[in-house]
Every structure is written in C-alpha cells, then in structure tokens.
mmCIF file of C-alpha atoms in Angstrom:
data_model
loop_
_atom_site.group_PDB
_atom_site.id
_atom_site.type_symbol
_atom_site.label_atom_id
_atom_site.label_comp_id
_atom_site.label_asym_id
_atom_site.label_seq_id
_atom_site.Cartn_x
_atom_site.Cartn_y
_atom_site.Cartn_z
ATOM 1 C CA UNK A 68 20.590 26.619 -9.581
ATOM 2 C CA UNK A 69 18.765 26.093 -12.827
ATOM 3 C CA UNK A 70 18.553 22.377 -12.223
ATOM 4 C CA UNK A 71 17.139 22.872 -8.756
ATOM 5 C CA UNK A 72 14.433 25.081 -10.193
ATOM 6 C CA UNK A 73 13.542 22.516 -12.811
ATOM 7 C CA UNK A 74 13.510 19.752 -10.231
ATOM 8 C CA UNK A 75 10.693 21.481 -8.475
ATOM 9 C CA UNK A 76 8.888 22.314 -11.684
ATOM 10 C CA UNK A 77 6.615 19.310 -11.635
ATOM 11 C CA UNK A 78 5.778 19.681 -7.980
ATOM 12 C CA UNK A 79 5.063 23.391 -8.504
ATOM 13 C CA UNK A 80 2.614 22.549 -11.271
ATOM 14 C CA UNK A 81 0.718 20.357 -8.857
ATOM 15 C CA UNK A 82 0.815 22.961 -6.132
ATOM 16 C CA UNK A 83 -0.847 25.388 -8.518
ATOM 17 C CA UNK A 84 -3.432 22.705 -9.143
ATOM 18 C CA UNK A 85 -3.847 22.191 -5.423
ATOM 19 C CA UNK A 86 -4.967 25.793 -4.975
ATOM 20 C CA UNK A 87 -8.758 26.005 -4.844
ATOM 21 C CA UNK A 88 -9.825 26.337 -8.460
ATOM 22 C CA UNK A 89 -12.768 28.305 -9.688
ATOM 23 C CA UNK A 90 -15.543 26.017 -10.906
ATOM 24 C CA UNK A 91 -14.809 26.948 -14.515
ATOM 25 C CA UNK A 92 -11.185 25.756 -14.157
ATOM 26 C CA UNK A 93 -12.138 22.479 -12.527
ATOM 27 C CA UNK A 94 -10.550 19.504 -14.315
ATOM 28 C CA UNK A 95 -12.854 17.024 -16.020
ATOM 29 C CA UNK A 96 -12.769 13.247 -15.392
ATOM 30 C CA UNK A 97 -10.722 12.571 -18.562
ATOM 31 C CA UNK A 98 -8.210 15.218 -17.446
ATOM 32 C CA UNK A 99 -8.144 13.951 -13.865
ATOM 33 C CA UNK A 100 -7.504 10.411 -15.110
ATOM 34 C CA UNK A 101 -4.663 11.704 -17.302
ATOM 35 C CA UNK A 102 -3.042 13.686 -14.474
ATOM 36 C CA UNK A 103 -3.233 10.765 -12.029
ATOM 37 C CA UNK A 104 -1.886 8.293 -14.592
ATOM 38 C CA UNK A 105 0.910 10.662 -15.611
ATOM 39 C CA UNK A 106 1.982 11.236 -12.003
ATOM 40 C CA UNK A 107 2.111 7.449 -11.487
ATOM 41 C CA UNK A 108 4.132 6.813 -14.658
ATOM 42 C CA UNK A 109 6.629 9.531 -13.772
ATOM 43 C CA UNK A 110 7.191 8.010 -10.366
ATOM 44 C CA UNK A 111 7.695 4.564 -11.913
ATOM 45 C CA UNK A 112 10.347 6.072 -14.229
ATOM 46 C CA UNK A 113 12.028 7.803 -11.272
ATOM 47 C CA UNK A 114 12.016 4.513 -9.339
ATOM 48 C CA UNK A 115 13.570 2.619 -12.247
ATOM 49 C CA UNK A 116 16.289 5.229 -12.501
ATOM 50 C CA UNK A 117 16.931 4.826 -8.759
ATOM 51 C CA UNK A 118 17.214 1.048 -9.152
ATOM 52 C CA UNK A 119 19.791 1.564 -11.903
ATOM 53 C CA UNK A 120 21.778 4.158 -9.921
ATOM 54 C CA UNK A 121 21.551 3.471 -6.214
ATOM 55 C CA UNK A 122 23.336 0.855 -4.136
ATOM 56 C CA UNK A 123 21.756 1.923 -0.865
ATOM 57 C CA UNK A 124 19.469 -0.920 0.360
ATOM 58 C CA UNK A 125 16.897 1.430 1.959
ATOM 59 C CA UNK A 126 16.711 3.548 -1.194
ATOM 60 C CA UNK A 127 16.464 0.483 -3.447
ATOM 61 C CA UNK A 128 13.768 -1.097 -1.344
ATOM 62 C CA UNK A 129 11.784 2.165 -1.411
ATOM 63 C CA UNK A 130 12.233 2.473 -5.199
ATOM 64 C CA UNK A 131 11.063 -1.125 -5.712
ATOM 65 C CA UNK A 132 7.875 -0.381 -3.787
ATOM 66 C CA UNK A 133 7.311 2.789 -5.842
ATOM 67 C CA UNK A 134 7.667 0.924 -9.140
ATOM 68 C CA UNK A 135 5.408 -1.927 -8.016
ATOM 69 C CA UNK A 136 2.682 0.176 -6.368
ATOM 70 C CA UNK A 137 2.429 2.884 -9.014
ATOM 71 C CA UNK A 138 2.398 0.307 -11.802
ATOM 72 C CA UNK A 139 -0.395 -1.575 -10.026
ATOM 73 C CA UNK A 140 -2.509 1.544 -9.507
ATOM 74 C CA UNK A 141 -1.957 2.653 -13.100
ATOM 75 C CA UNK A 142 -2.999 -0.750 -14.414
ATOM 76 C CA UNK A 143 -6.173 -0.427 -12.399
ATOM 77 C CA UNK A 144 -6.700 3.110 -13.702
ATOM 78 C CA UNK A 145 -6.294 1.894 -17.294
ATOM 79 C CA UNK A 146 -8.807 -0.887 -16.714
ATOM 80 C CA UNK A 147 -11.231 1.619 -15.227
ATOM 81 C CA UNK A 148 -11.043 4.180 -18.044
ATOM 82 C CA UNK A 149 -11.513 1.348 -20.531
ATOM 83 C CA UNK A 150 -14.571 0.129 -18.668
ATOM 84 C CA UNK A 151 -15.989 3.650 -18.427
ATOM 85 C CA UNK A 152 -15.088 4.320 -22.080
ATOM 86 C CA UNK A 153 -13.238 7.458 -21.019
ATOM 87 C CA UNK A 154 -10.254 8.623 -23.054
ATOM 88 C CA UNK A 155 -7.715 10.296 -20.745
ATOM 89 C CA UNK A 156 -7.156 13.810 -21.985
ATOM 90 C CA UNK A 157 -3.751 15.471 -22.045
ATOM 91 C CA UNK A 158 -3.699 18.862 -20.394
ATOM 92 C CA UNK A 159 -1.398 21.635 -19.175
ATOM 93 C CA UNK A 160 -0.919 20.097 -15.723
ATOM 94 C CA UNK A 161 0.074 16.687 -17.109
ATOM 95 C CA UNK A 162 2.492 18.360 -19.508
ATOM 96 C CA UNK A 163 4.026 20.526 -16.822
ATOM 97 C CA UNK A 164 4.400 17.487 -14.553
ATOM 98 C CA UNK A 165 6.139 15.545 -17.297
ATOM 99 C CA UNK A 166 8.500 18.423 -18.167
ATOM 100 C CA UNK A 167 9.417 18.915 -14.514
ATOM 101 C CA UNK A 168 10.015 15.212 -13.902
ATOM 102 C CA UNK A 169 12.100 14.809 -17.054
ATOM 103 C CA UNK A 170 14.301 17.718 -15.998
ATOM 104 C CA UNK A 171 14.678 16.129 -12.555
ATOM 105 C CA UNK A 172 15.683 12.783 -14.027
ATOM 106 C CA UNK A 173 18.254 14.470 -16.214
ATOM 107 C CA UNK A 174 19.706 16.302 -13.249
ATOM 108 C CA UNK A 175 19.735 13.169 -11.081
ATOM 109 C CA UNK A 176 21.442 11.133 -13.803
ATOM 110 C CA UNK A 177 24.577 13.233 -13.269
ATOM 111 C CA UNK A 178 24.733 12.535 -9.545
ATOM 112 C CA UNK A 179 26.383 9.576 -7.863
ATOM 113 C CA UNK A 180 26.351 7.717 -4.569
ATOM 114 C CA UNK A 181 25.003 9.484 -1.507
ATOM 115 C CA UNK A 182 24.340 12.706 -3.438
ATOM 116 C CA UNK A 183 22.096 10.814 -5.843
ATOM 117 C CA UNK A 184 20.310 8.986 -3.021
ATOM 118 C CA UNK A 185 19.535 12.189 -1.167
ATOM 119 C CA UNK A 186 18.343 14.018 -4.279
ATOM 120 C CA UNK A 187 16.093 11.123 -5.344
ATOM 121 C CA UNK A 188 14.525 10.681 -1.939
ATOM 122 C CA UNK A 189 14.087 14.433 -1.344
ATOM 123 C CA UNK A 190 12.358 14.713 -4.691
ATOM 124 C CA UNK A 191 10.115 11.760 -3.824
ATOM 125 C CA UNK A 192 9.045 13.551 -0.643
ATOM 126 C CA UNK A 193 8.266 16.758 -2.581
ATOM 127 C CA UNK A 194 6.557 14.930 -5.439
ATOM 128 C CA UNK A 195 4.283 12.838 -3.234
ATOM 129 C CA UNK A 196 3.465 15.837 -1.069
ATOM 130 C CA UNK A 197 2.396 17.810 -4.141
ATOM 131 C CA UNK A 198 0.430 14.920 -5.677
ATOM 132 C CA UNK A 199 -1.354 14.257 -2.379
ATOM 133 C CA UNK A 200 -2.255 17.876 -1.942
ATOM 134 C CA UNK A 201 -3.621 18.007 -5.518
ATOM 135 C CA UNK A 202 -5.591 14.800 -4.989
ATOM 136 C CA UNK A 203 -7.080 16.070 -1.766
ATOM 137 C CA UNK A 204 -8.022 19.577 -2.793
ATOM 138 C CA UNK A 205 -8.775 19.286 -6.505
ATOM 139 C CA UNK A 206 -8.708 15.886 -8.186
ATOM 140 C CA UNK A 207 -10.890 13.932 -5.735
ATOM 141 C CA UNK A 208 -13.473 16.694 -5.132
ATOM 142 C CA UNK A 209 -13.861 17.250 -8.882
ATOM 143 C CA UNK A 210 -14.062 13.603 -9.954
ATOM 144 C CA UNK A 211 -17.668 13.012 -10.915
ATOM 145 C CA UNK A 212 -17.568 9.260 -11.555
ATOM 146 C CA UNK A 213 -17.855 7.298 -8.301
ATOM 147 C CA UNK A 214 -15.396 4.571 -9.304
ATOM 148 C CA UNK A 215 -12.781 7.100 -10.394
ATOM 149 C CA UNK A 216 -13.241 8.969 -7.120
ATOM 150 C CA UNK A 217 -12.861 5.747 -5.135
ATOM 151 C CA UNK A 218 -9.669 4.809 -7.012
ATOM 152 C CA UNK A 219 -8.235 8.275 -6.360
ATOM 153 C CA UNK A 220 -9.127 7.975 -2.672
ATOM 154 C CA UNK A 221 -7.336 4.647 -2.361
ATOM 155 C CA UNK A 222 -4.475 6.247 -4.284
ATOM 156 C CA UNK A 223 -4.334 9.074 -1.750
ATOM 157 C CA UNK A 224 -4.137 6.612 1.170
ATOM 158 C CA UNK A 225 -1.354 4.755 -0.645
ATOM 159 C CA UNK A 226 0.602 7.863 -1.650
ATOM 160 C CA UNK A 227 0.438 9.231 1.901
ATOM 161 C CA UNK A 228 2.136 5.995 2.929
ATOM 162 C CA UNK A 229 4.739 6.594 0.226
ATOM 163 C CA UNK A 230 5.304 10.145 1.423
ATOM 164 C CA UNK A 231 5.772 8.975 5.033
ATOM 165 C CA UNK A 232 8.119 6.220 3.813
ATOM 166 C CA UNK A 233 10.148 8.710 1.737
ATOM 167 C CA UNK A 234 10.389 11.065 4.719
ATOM 168 C CA UNK A 235 11.645 8.177 6.858
ATOM 169 C CA UNK A 236 14.299 7.216 4.305
ATOM 170 C CA UNK A 237 15.300 10.896 3.916
ATOM 171 C CA UNK A 238 15.816 11.097 7.681
ATOM 172 C CA UNK A 239 17.991 7.966 7.636
ATOM 173 C CA UNK A 240 20.154 9.416 4.860
ATOM 174 C CA UNK A 241 20.954 12.606 6.776
ATOM 175 C CA UNK B 27 -23.769 -57.937 32.465
ATOM 176 C CA UNK B 28 -26.301 -55.495 31.151
ATOM 177 C CA UNK B 29 -25.502 -53.006 33.887
ATOM 178 C CA UNK B 30 -21.842 -53.255 33.193
ATOM 179 C CA UNK B 31 -22.381 -52.468 29.526
ATOM 180 C CA UNK B 32 -24.429 -49.421 30.531
ATOM 181 C CA UNK B 33 -21.618 -48.199 32.761
ATOM 182 C CA UNK B 34 -19.127 -48.552 29.956
ATOM 183 C CA UNK B 35 -21.397 -46.655 27.621
ATOM 184 C CA UNK B 36 -21.800 -43.864 30.178
ATOM 185 C CA UNK B 37 -18.054 -43.598 30.599
ATOM 186 C CA UNK B 38 -17.679 -43.384 26.835
ATOM 187 C CA UNK B 39 -20.202 -40.553 26.610
ATOM 188 C CA UNK B 40 -18.423 -38.779 29.459
ATOM 189 C CA UNK B 41 -15.119 -38.971 27.601
ATOM 190 C CA UNK B 42 -16.731 -37.559 24.479
ATOM 191 C CA UNK B 43 -18.222 -34.693 26.449
ATOM 192 C CA UNK B 44 -14.834 -33.958 27.951
ATOM 193 C CA UNK B 45 -13.253 -33.883 24.522
ATOM 194 C CA UNK B 46 -15.838 -31.369 23.371
ATOM 195 C CA UNK B 47 -15.407 -29.066 26.354
ATOM 196 C CA UNK B 48 -13.958 -25.593 25.635
ATOM 197 C CA UNK B 49 -10.620 -26.384 27.246
ATOM 198 C CA UNK B 50 -9.810 -28.732 24.403
ATOM 199 C CA UNK B 51 -11.815 -27.032 21.618
ATOM 200 C CA UNK B 52 -10.526 -27.707 18.149
ATOM 201 C CA UNK B 53 -8.573 -24.790 16.625
ATOM 202 C CA UNK B 54 -10.668 -22.358 14.587
ATOM 203 C CA UNK B 55 -9.942 -20.661 11.287
ATOM 204 C CA UNK B 56 -10.684 -16.978 10.761
ATOM 205 C CA UNK B 57 -10.381 -14.613 7.822
ATOM 206 C CA UNK B 58 -8.949 -11.092 7.876
ATOM 207 C CA UNK B 59 -9.528 -9.106 4.691
ATOM 208 C CA UNK B 60 -7.190 -6.407 3.418
ATOM 209 C CA UNK B 61 -8.984 -3.866 1.247
ATOM 210 C CA UNK B 62 -8.182 -0.315 0.167
ATOM 211 C CA UNK B 63 -4.967 -0.146 2.148
ATOM 212 C CA UNK B 64 -6.544 -1.304 5.421
ATOM 213 C CA UNK B 65 -6.626 -4.488 7.496
ATOM 214 C CA UNK B 66 -10.240 -5.433 8.208
ATOM 215 C CA UNK B 67 -11.474 -6.257 11.713
ATOM 216 C CA UNK B 68 -9.511 -8.948 13.520
ATOM 217 C CA UNK B 69 -11.453 -11.742 15.257
ATOM 218 C CA UNK B 70 -11.979 -11.649 19.014
ATOM 219 C CA UNK B 71 -11.337 -14.697 21.238
ATOM 220 C CA UNK B 72 -8.341 -15.947 19.293
ATOM 221 C CA UNK B 73 -6.549 -18.912 20.789
ATOM 222 C CA UNK B 74 -3.127 -20.400 20.341
ATOM 223 C CA UNK B 75 -3.354 -22.912 17.482
ATOM 224 C CA UNK B 76 -6.041 -20.961 15.595
ATOM 225 C CA UNK B 77 -5.453 -20.101 11.959
ATOM 226 C CA UNK B 78 -5.858 -16.738 10.280
ATOM 227 C CA UNK B 79 -6.323 -16.597 6.544
ATOM 228 C CA UNK B 80 -5.235 -13.203 5.242
ATOM 229 C CA UNK B 81 -7.085 -12.226 2.071
ATOM 230 C CA UNK B 82 -5.583 -9.394 0.027
ATOM 231 C CA UNK B 83 -8.288 -7.764 -2.095
ATOM 232 C CA UNK B 84 -6.025 -4.890 -3.177
ATOM 233 C CA UNK B 85 -4.133 -4.687 -6.465
ATOM 234 C CA UNK B 86 -1.088 -3.892 -4.321
ATOM 235 C CA UNK B 87 1.338 -6.294 -2.737
ATOM 236 C CA UNK B 88 1.099 -6.352 1.050
ATOM 237 C CA UNK B 89 2.391 -8.392 3.975
ATOM 238 C CA UNK B 90 0.925 -9.261 7.353
ATOM 239 C CA UNK B 91 3.985 -9.126 9.570
ATOM 240 C CA UNK B 92 4.076 -9.473 13.350
ATOM 241 C CA UNK B 93 6.135 -6.765 15.019
ATOM 242 C CA UNK B 94 7.962 -9.549 16.879
ATOM 243 C CA UNK B 95 8.318 -11.438 13.547
ATOM 244 C CA UNK B 96 6.424 -14.447 14.945
ATOM 245 C CA UNK B 97 4.670 -14.472 11.562
ATOM 246 C CA UNK B 98 5.333 -12.820 8.210
ATOM 247 C CA UNK B 99 2.764 -13.562 5.501
ATOM 248 C CA UNK B 100 3.612 -12.379 1.990
ATOM 249 C CA UNK B 101 0.491 -11.270 0.122
ATOM 250 C CA UNK B 102 0.867 -10.486 -3.571
ATOM 251 C CA UNK B 103 -2.102 -8.668 -5.145
ATOM 252 C CA UNK B 104 -5.266 -10.761 -4.810
ATOM 253 C CA UNK B 105 -3.508 -13.523 -2.847
ATOM 254 C CA UNK B 106 -4.322 -15.381 0.365
ATOM 255 C CA UNK B 107 -1.925 -16.628 3.012
ATOM 256 C CA UNK B 108 -2.322 -18.663 6.161
ATOM 257 C CA UNK B 109 -0.874 -17.983 9.598
ATOM 258 C CA UNK B 110 -1.107 -20.446 12.487
ATOM 259 C CA UNK B 111 -0.941 -18.612 15.810
ATOM 260 C CA UNK B 112 1.835 -20.203 17.804
ATOM 261 C CA UNK B 113 2.008 -17.911 20.808
ATOM 262 C CA UNK B 114 -0.384 -16.109 23.057
ATOM 263 C CA UNK B 115 -0.461 -12.465 24.056
ATOM 264 C CA UNK B 116 -0.943 -9.181 22.240
ATOM 265 C CA UNK B 117 0.679 -9.302 18.798
ATOM 266 C CA UNK B 118 0.768 -6.023 16.862
ATOM 267 C CA UNK B 119 1.230 -6.452 13.119
ATOM 268 C CA UNK B 120 1.917 -4.230 10.105
ATOM 269 C CA UNK B 121 2.367 -4.387 6.351
ATOM 270 C CA UNK B 122 6.121 -4.157 5.762
ATOM 271 C CA UNK B 123 5.607 -2.252 2.511
ATOM 272 C CA UNK B 124 3.037 0.167 3.962
ATOM 273 C CA UNK B 125 3.807 0.425 7.687
ATOM 274 C CA UNK B 126 0.853 2.768 8.260
ATOM 275 C CA UNK B 127 -1.340 -0.325 7.772
ATOM 276 C CA UNK B 128 -1.526 -1.922 11.193
ATOM 277 C CA UNK B 129 -3.591 -3.998 13.583
ATOM 278 C CA UNK B 130 -3.280 -6.077 16.733
ATOM 279 C CA UNK B 131 -4.157 -9.687 17.547
ATOM 280 C CA UNK B 132 -5.117 -10.726 21.075
ATOM 281 C CA UNK B 133 -4.327 -14.401 21.477
ATOM 282 C CA UNK B 134 -5.288 -16.399 24.587
#
C-alpha cells in the first residue's frame, strides 16, 4: 500500500503543477528547464532499470526508445540552457518528482517477470500522462524564451507518442 | 546522297525526342524532411523508379517504414537515407519508433 502511494508520488507532484497556477506561482524559465530535464533523466533511469530487469521484447523495445529519446531531448536541453546562459534551478516540483521516481524504482526492483513488466509500463503511462499535462497547462504557457518553448512543444509531441506507446504495451500485457 | 543524310538525321532527332517523352522520363529524386516529430509534405506525381531522400532534422532517431514493409529506412538523428520506389500504388508509411508520425506516398 505504502509503495503504491509512493509510486504515484512523482506523478501527483506534476498533477499539482498541472493545475492552473496563479501568476505569482508560475515557474520561471530556469525552473521549467530543471523540471523538464529532471523528468527526462528520471525516465532514462526507469528505462535502464527495465532493460536490466525485463525479458519481454515489447517492454525492452519500449524501454530502449525511452532511454534514447529522453537522452536526446535532454542533451538538446543542456545545449540550449548553455547557449542561453541559463542555470537550471532546482525547485520543489523537481525534488518531489525525483523522490517519487526513486521510490518507484525501489519498489519495482523487488518485482520480477510479468509483475515487473506491468508495474513498469503502468507507471510509464501515469508518468507521461502527468508530464504531458504539466507541459501543456503550465510549463509551455509559462516559458518566456521562444527556443525553450519550442523545445518543450516538440517534447510534448514526443511524450504524447510515448504515452500512446506505453498504453499500447500495457494493453498487450493484460 | 545529301537527301539520304538528311533523312537519317531526322530519324535520329525523332529517336531523341521519343527518348525524352514523358513515358520514358528519367527517374526523379525528391526530398522529404522530418522535423519536430513530423514528416514534411510528400511529393506529388511520384513514379515507380523515383528516389526519395529522407532527411531527419530531429535529434531523435526515426525510421521511414512502409506499412507493407516495401521500404524501411533507418534514420539516426541528423541522418539521411535513400529509398527507391519499386512499386506503384498508395503506400502508407510510419516511423516505427513513433507510430503517430505517418504519411502516404502515391506512386504511379
């Protein structure tokens, strides 16, 4: 029960973020960059864990795409913040995301076989759903730099693909 | 003698004109750009034997894969790949890694 709660911790943090924020609470570009980068890194870590644990070809192929795509987007994000001379700023949302994802990885590390596959893929659906909702309602509208906004928009298109892919794999596993 | 040479010349020109007629037009090469998770516009009037050069401008790896698997171009980030169209008809295609990315070729 506890572990299930912690699994959803990271996604819940993003859902809070996805709620329309008052202008005063709006994240700044350095915070937005940090949140987006953190979400990407956490999904890369989850994908690497899946590649170490899972033998299911559909799950492995999905995890490989997650690792490759999120690494690529994060590399681009790093190049952009360097170019813009922006230092990503840690914040409560990034921290909450990280705590939630770490708890999930710990919980998943104790699972095996089909149980692991289902838990990983279900979490990927929830995680991408939450990230996409946060991007759409908060991160993209509040990004003031045009290049950052454009990168987040491409990210949203990509992560919607990931969400649809995860939902497809989840359906196949049932 | 002179007339005969003229006739030969005329026949030669005729053959050249025939070779240049649309029915035997040389294959063309077209470019389709992938950018921001989308396939750009596909060329109209494609013909069997034409070549498509897929250009991936994203930082993500993509593929251009025919639904009937008549072609499957692997496109690492920033890469180009070449597909020669070997069959006619409507050929839907997707990116295998991001199946929401799709398009359709019409080949005569």
